[in-house]
Amino acid sequence: MLLHKLKITLSGGGVVPELAARKHLELIPFVLEQALEESKIRIEEIDVIASTVTPGLVGCLRVGSITARSLCTLYSKPFLGIHHLEGHLSSILFSKNYPKSPFLTLLVSGGHTELIKVSDRREMQRLGRSYDDAAGEAFDKVGRLLGLSYPGGPAIAKIAKKGNASKFNLPKCKISDKKGGFLKYDFSFSGLKTAVLRLVEKFNKNGDEIPIPDIAASFERVVAEVLVERTIKCAIDNSLDNIVVVGGVAANDTLRKMMIEEAWKKSIKVHLAPLNLCTDNAAMIGAAALFRLKFRQHESSLELGISGRLPIDQANSLYEKNPPF
Ligand code: KG4
Ligand code: ZN
């Protein structure tokens, strides 16, 4: 059984936490009913009931987790609380060529941009992250700046097809290292968003028409270049010859093509999450649960709660007898 978050958006763009939690509560019985109906599986036949427990919007996580744990008690099923990022990582289990570990994962979503080394037995170590906006968040904010629909990622990708990606030179922001130089595997996207804002303001001030397709294409190219360059550098430095790309932004065609092309030049193989499983979905949470249960005999305590934050390196703590929250 797969219970996962549903998103609600407003015309202004973005997810309103309180409304999203309320919608979860309203819709969860119908989602459950529909999932059982469409899969033609009785609840008694299900192996494991899982829900995302961290990180995310606490109101939404609470609805899924309480429902899952109630069903586990009612039907005597094992419960697994899943780390949302491990869920994204598990979307690659649905691709035809799952890589052997160790490999490097680029996880790019609306809330996270992380480089994660996955070793044997699926031990996860974060090697890089964004210090401000996540890549998907940058797409959403820039989409809003350009007057496009929410979420910004697919809208920018669509209009960028009509634009010239070399038209504007936008910055590739870096994070300074206290010891000097820059952090090689970390990201910053808020400066890029501000650069787009300044560009739009300049056109507005001069009374000129905003070249939306060109700005969208230039922005999309820079984001893809930054992600590809730093991911490949991280893979080479850590002797990893397989790269996995998952998360909502992994649906981006420019990023997918650029990653394959550039990695190929360095003899690195790229494994992309299936297009329909890049953005949030319940199948990836179920896959993560089955993997934990089958290969690691993991189960969560029914006392496990929810948390808005937990680094991916600490995902194993979700299966301890004394849960972390
Ligand atoms: O993984 P996801 O569904 O939710 C989170 O866990 O955050 O990712 C959603 C993000 C949004 O920011 C959305 O704009 C972005 O993924 N996204 C894309 C594309 N499709 C979705 N970004 C760029 N290109 C796309 N085709
Ligand atoms: Zn997600």
Coordinates of C-alpha atoms and ligand atoms in Angstrom, one line a residue:
M1 CA 0.0 0.0 0.0
L2 CA 1.4 3.3 -1.0
L3 CA 0.3 6.5 0.7
H4 CA 2.1 9.6 -0.5
K5 CA 1.7 13.3 -0.6
L6 CA -0.7 15.1 -2.8
K7 CA 0.1 18.7 -3.7
I8 CA -2.3 21.6 -3.8
T9 CA -1.4 24.7 -5.6
L10 CA -2.9 28.2 -5.8
S11 CA -3.1 30.5 -8.8
G12 CA -0.3 32.6 -7.2
G13 CA 2.0 29.5 -7.4
G14 CA 3.4 27.3 -4.7
V15 CA 2.1 24.9 -2.1
V16 CA 0.1 26.3 0.9
P17 CA 1.0 24.0 3.8
E18 CA -2.2 24.3 5.8
L19 CA -4.4 23.8 2.7
A20 CA -2.2 20.9 1.5
A21 CA -2.6 19.1 4.9
R22 CA -6.4 19.7 4.8
K23 CA -6.6 18.3 1.3
H24 CA -4.6 15.2 2.3
L25 CA -7.1 14.5 5.1
E26 CA -10.1 15.0 2.7
L27 CA -8.7 12.9 -0.1
I28 CA -6.9 10.0 1.6
P29 CA -9.9 7.7 1.8
F30 CA -10.6 8.2 -1.9
V31 CA -7.0 7.7 -2.9
L32 CA -6.9 4.4 -0.9
E33 CA -10.2 3.2 -2.5
Q34 CA -9.0 4.1 -6.0
A35 CA -5.6 2.5 -5.5
L36 CA -7.2 -0.8 -4.4
E37 CA -9.8 -0.6 -7.2
E38 CA -7.3 0.0 -10.0
S39 CA -4.7 -2.5 -8.8
K40 CA -7.4 -5.1 -8.2
I41 CA -5.5 -6.1 -5.1
R42 CA -7.2 -6.7 -1.7
I43 CA -5.7 -5.0 1.3
E44 CA -5.0 -8.5 2.8
E45 CA -2.7 -9.4 -0.1
I46 CA -0.4 -6.4 0.5
D47 CA 3.1 -7.1 1.8
V48 CA 3.9 -3.9 3.6
I49 CA 2.3 -0.5 4.2
A50 CA 4.6 2.5 3.9
S51 CA 4.4 6.2 4.2
T52 CA 6.8 9.1 3.8
V53 CA 7.8 10.3 7.3
T54 CA 10.5 12.8 6.6
P55 CA 11.4 15.4 5.2
G56 CA 8.4 17.4 4.1
L57 CA 5.4 19.4 5.2
V58 CA 4.5 18.1 8.7
G59 CA 0.8 18.4 8.3
C60 CA 0.8 16.2 5.1
L61 CA 3.3 13.7 6.5
R62 CA 1.2 13.3 9.6
V63 CA -2.0 12.4 7.6
G64 CA -0.1 9.7 5.6
S65 CA 1.8 8.3 8.5
I66 CA -1.3 8.0 10.8
T67 CA -3.3 6.4 8.1
A68 CA -0.5 3.9 7.2
R69 CA 0.1 3.0 10.9
S70 CA -3.7 2.5 11.5
L71 CA -3.9 0.2 8.5
C72 CA -0.9 -1.8 9.7
T73 CA -2.5 -2.3 13.1
L74 CA -5.8 -3.3 11.6
Y75 CA -4.4 -5.7 9.1
S76 CA -1.3 -6.9 11.0
K77 CA 1.1 -5.7 8.3
P78 CA 4.7 -4.4 8.7
F79 CA 5.0 -0.6 8.7
L80 CA 7.9 1.2 7.0
G81 CA 8.4 4.9 7.4
I82 CA 10.3 6.1 4.4
H83 CA 12.8 9.0 3.9
H84 CA 11.4 11.0 1.0
L85 CA 14.8 11.3 -0.7
E86 CA 15.3 7.6 -0.5
G87 CA 11.9 7.3 -2.2
H88 CA 13.2 9.4 -5.1
L89 CA 16.4 7.3 -5.2
S90 CA 14.2 4.2 -5.4
S91 CA 12.5 5.4 -8.6
I92 CA 15.6 4.2 -10.4
L93 CA 14.6 0.6 -9.4
F94 CA 11.9 0.9 -12.1
S95 CA 14.5 1.6 -14.8
K96 CA 15.8 -1.2 -17.0
N97 CA 19.4 -0.9 -16.0
Y98 CA 19.8 -0.4 -12.3
P99 CA 23.5 0.3 -11.6
K100 CA 25.7 -1.7 -9.3
S101 CA 26.8 0.2 -6.2
P102 CA 28.7 2.3 -5.4
F103 CA 27.2 5.0 -7.6
L104 CA 26.6 8.8 -7.4
T105 CA 23.0 10.1 -7.3
L106 CA 22.1 13.6 -8.3
L107 CA 18.8 14.2 -6.6
V108 CA 17.1 17.3 -8.0
S109 CA 13.6 18.2 -6.7
G110 CA 11.6 21.2 -5.6
G111 CA 13.0 21.0 -2.1
H112 CA 16.4 19.4 -2.5
T113 CA 19.5 19.5 -4.7
E114 CA 21.9 16.9 -3.4
L115 CA 24.8 14.7 -4.5
I116 CA 24.6 11.4 -2.7
K117 CA 27.1 8.5 -2.8
V118 CA 25.2 5.2 -2.5
S119 CA 27.5 2.3 -1.4
D120 CA 26.9 -1.4 -0.9
R121 CA 23.9 -2.2 1.3
R122 CA 22.6 1.2 0.2
E123 CA 24.6 3.2 2.7
M124 CA 24.1 6.8 1.7
Q125 CA 26.5 9.7 2.1
R126 CA 25.8 13.2 1.1
L127 CA 28.7 14.8 -0.8
G128 CA 27.1 18.0 -2.0
R129 CA 24.0 20.1 -1.6
S130 CA 22.4 23.5 -2.4
Y131 CA 23.0 26.2 0.2
D132 CA 19.9 28.1 -0.7
D133 CA 17.2 27.4 -3.3
A134 CA 16.8 23.9 -4.7
A135 CA 17.0 23.6 -8.5
G136 CA 13.3 22.9 -8.8
E137 CA 12.6 25.9 -6.5
A138 CA 14.7 28.1 -8.8
F139 CA 12.6 26.8 -11.8
D140 CA 9.4 27.6 -9.9
K141 CA 10.5 31.1 -8.8
V142 CA 11.8 32.0 -12.3
G143 CA 8.7 30.7 -13.9
R144 CA 6.7 33.0 -11.6
L145 CA 8.9 35.9 -12.5
L146 CA 8.3 35.3 -16.2
G147 CA 4.5 35.0 -15.6
L148 CA 4.4 31.3 -16.4
S149 CA 2.1 28.7 -14.8
Y150 CA 3.0 26.7 -11.7
P151 CA 5.0 24.5 -11.4
G152 CA 7.7 26.5 -13.2
G153 CA 9.8 23.5 -14.4
P154 CA 7.6 22.1 -17.1
A155 CA 6.4 25.5 -18.1
I156 CA 10.0 26.9 -18.6
A157 CA 11.0 23.7 -20.4
K158 CA 8.1 24.1 -22.8
I159 CA 8.6 27.7 -23.7
A160 CA 12.4 27.3 -23.7
K161 CA 12.1 25.2 -26.8
K162 CA 11.2 28.3 -28.8
G163 CA 14.1 30.3 -27.3
N164 CA 17.8 30.9 -27.9
A165 CA 19.7 29.3 -25.0
S166 CA 22.9 31.3 -25.7
K167 CA 21.1 34.7 -25.7
F168 CA 21.8 35.6 -22.1
N169 CA 24.9 35.0 -20.0
L170 CA 23.6 34.1 -16.6
P171 CA 25.8 33.4 -13.5
K172 CA 26.9 30.0 -12.3
C173 CA 27.0 30.7 -8.6
K174 CA 29.4 29.0 -6.2
I175 CA 29.7 28.6 -2.5
S176 CA 33.0 30.0 -1.0
D177 CA 35.1 27.6 1.0
K178 CA 36.2 29.0 4.4
K179 CA 39.6 27.5 3.6
G180 CA 39.8 29.4 0.4
G181 CA 38.5 28.8 -3.1
F182 CA 35.0 27.3 -3.7
L183 CA 33.1 24.2 -2.5
K184 CA 33.4 21.9 -5.6
Y185 CA 30.2 19.8 -5.2
D186 CA 27.8 22.3 -3.7
F187 CA 25.2 24.5 -5.3
S188 CA 23.6 28.0 -5.0
F189 CA 20.7 29.0 -7.2
S190 CA 19.3 32.1 -5.5
G191 CA 21.9 34.4 -7.2
L192 CA 20.8 33.0 -10.6
K193 CA 17.1 33.8 -9.8
T194 CA 18.1 37.4 -8.8
A195 CA 20.0 37.7 -12.1
V196 CA 16.9 36.8 -14.0
L197 CA 14.9 39.3 -11.9
R198 CA 17.3 42.1 -12.8
L199 CA 17.1 41.2 -16.5
V200 CA 13.3 41.3 -16.4
E201 CA 13.4 44.6 -14.5
K202 CA 15.8 46.1 -17.2
F203 CA 13.3 45.2 -20.0
N204 CA 10.4 46.6 -18.0
K205 CA 12.3 49.8 -17.3
N206 CA 13.1 50.3 -21.0
G207 CA 9.5 49.5 -21.9
D208 CA 10.8 46.7 -24.1
E209 CA 9.0 43.4 -24.6
I210 CA 10.4 40.6 -22.3
P211 CA 12.0 37.9 -24.5
I212 CA 10.5 35.1 -22.3
P213 CA 11.6 32.1 -24.5
D214 CA 15.2 33.3 -24.7
I215 CA 15.4 34.0 -20.9
A216 CA 13.8 30.6 -20.2
A217 CA 16.2 28.8 -22.5
S218 CA 19.2 30.6 -21.1
F219 CA 18.2 29.9 -17.5
E220 CA 17.5 26.2 -18.3
R221 CA 20.8 25.8 -20.0
V222 CA 22.8 27.4 -17.0
V223 CA 21.0 25.2 -14.4
A224 CA 21.6 22.1 -16.5
E225 CA 25.3 23.0 -17.0
V226 CA 25.9 23.7 -13.3
L227 CA 24.2 20.4 -12.3
V228 CA 26.1 18.4 -15.0
E229 CA 29.5 19.9 -14.4
R230 CA 29.5 19.5 -10.6
T231 CA 28.0 16.0 -10.7
I232 CA 30.6 14.8 -13.2
K233 CA 33.4 16.4 -11.2
C234 CA 32.1 14.7 -8.0
A235 CA 31.9 11.3 -9.7
I236 CA 35.4 11.6 -11.1
D237 CA 37.0 12.8 -7.8
N238 CA 35.3 9.9 -6.0
S239 CA 36.1 7.2 -8.6
L240 CA 32.4 6.6 -9.3
D241 CA 31.6 5.6 -12.9
N242 CA 27.8 5.4 -12.6
I243 CA 25.6 8.4 -12.2
V244 CA 21.9 8.2 -11.3
V245 CA 19.6 11.2 -11.8
V246 CA 16.3 11.4 -9.9
G247 CA 13.7 13.9 -8.6
G248 CA 11.2 16.3 -10.3
V249 CA 13.9 18.2 -12.2
A250 CA 15.3 14.9 -13.6
A251 CA 12.3 15.1 -16.0
N252 CA 14.0 18.0 -17.7
D253 CA 14.9 17.1 -21.2
T254 CA 17.9 19.5 -21.5
L255 CA 19.4 18.1 -18.3
R256 CA 18.8 14.5 -19.3
K257 CA 20.5 15.0 -22.7
M258 CA 23.4 17.1 -21.4
M259 CA 24.1 14.7 -18.5
I260 CA 24.3 11.7 -20.9
E261 CA 26.5 13.5 -23.5
E262 CA 29.0 15.0 -21.0
A263 CA 29.3 11.8 -18.9
W264 CA 29.9 9.7 -22.0
K265 CA 32.9 11.9 -22.8
K266 CA 34.4 10.8 -19.4
S267 CA 33.3 7.1 -19.8
I268 CA 30.7 7.5 -17.1
K269 CA 27.3 5.8 -17.4
V270 CA 24.1 7.7 -16.7
H271 CA 20.9 6.1 -15.3
L272 CA 17.9 8.3 -15.5
A273 CA 14.7 7.8 -13.5
P274 CA 11.8 6.9 -15.8
L275 CA 10.1 10.1 -16.9
N276 CA 6.7 9.3 -15.3
L277 CA 8.4 8.6 -11.9
C278 CA 10.6 11.7 -11.6
T279 CA 8.0 13.9 -9.8
D280 CA 6.6 12.8 -6.5
N281 CA 4.7 9.5 -6.7
A282 CA 3.7 6.7 -4.5
A283 CA 5.3 3.9 -6.5
M284 CA 8.8 5.1 -5.5
I285 CA 7.9 5.1 -1.8
G286 CA 6.6 1.5 -2.2
A287 CA 9.8 0.5 -4.0
A288 CA 11.9 2.0 -1.2
A289 CA 9.8 0.1 1.4
L290 CA 10.1 -3.3 -0.4
F291 CA 13.8 -2.8 -0.8
R292 CA 14.3 -2.2 2.9
L293 CA 12.0 -5.0 3.9
K294 CA 13.4 -7.6 1.5
F295 CA 17.1 -6.9 1.5
R296 CA 17.7 -5.5 4.9
Q297 CA 14.8 -7.0 6.9
H298 CA 14.0 -3.5 8.1
E299 CA 10.7 -2.5 9.7
S300 CA 9.7 0.7 11.5
S301 CA 8.3 0.9 15.0
L302 CA 4.6 1.9 15.1
E303 CA 5.8 4.6 17.5
L304 CA 7.8 6.3 14.7
G305 CA 6.4 9.8 14.2
I306 CA 7.2 12.4 11.5
S307 CA 9.7 15.1 11.1
G308 CA 10.1 18.1 8.8
R309 CA 13.8 17.5 8.4
L310 CA 16.3 14.6 8.5
P311 CA 19.5 14.3 6.5
I312 CA 19.6 11.4 4.1
D313 CA 22.7 9.9 5.9
Q314 CA 20.4 9.3 8.9
A315 CA 17.7 7.3 7.1
N316 CA 18.7 4.1 8.8
S317 CA 17.6 5.5 12.1
L318 CA 14.0 5.2 10.9
Y319 CA 14.3 1.4 11.5
E320 CA 15.7 1.5 15.0
K321 CA 13.7 0.1 17.9
N322 CA 13.9 3.5 19.5
P323 CA 12.9 5.8 16.6
P324 CA 14.5 9.3 16.4
F325 CA 11.1 11.1 16.5
Ligands
KG4_1 O1 10.3 15.8 -6.8 P1 9.2 16.7 -6.9 O2 7.9 16.3 -7.5 O3 8.8 17.3 -5.5 C1 9.6 17.6 -4.5 O4 10.0 16.6 -3.8 O5 10.0 18.8 -4.3 O6 9.8 18.0 -7.7 C2 9.0 19.1 -8.1 C3 9.9 20.0 -8.8 C4 9.2 21.4 -9.1 O7 10.0 22.4 -8.6 C5 9.1 21.4 -10.6 O8 9.2 22.7 -11.1 C6 10.2 20.5 -11.0 O9 10.3 19.5 -10.1 N1 10.0 20.0 -12.4 C7 10.8 20.3 -13.4 C8 10.3 19.6 -14.5 N2 9.2 18.9 -14.1 C9 9.1 19.1 -12.8 N3 11.9 21.1 -13.5 C10 12.5 21.2 -14.7 N4 12.0 20.6 -15.8 C11 10.9 19.8 -15.8 N5 10.5 19.2 -16.9
ZN2 ZN 9.9 14.8 -4.0

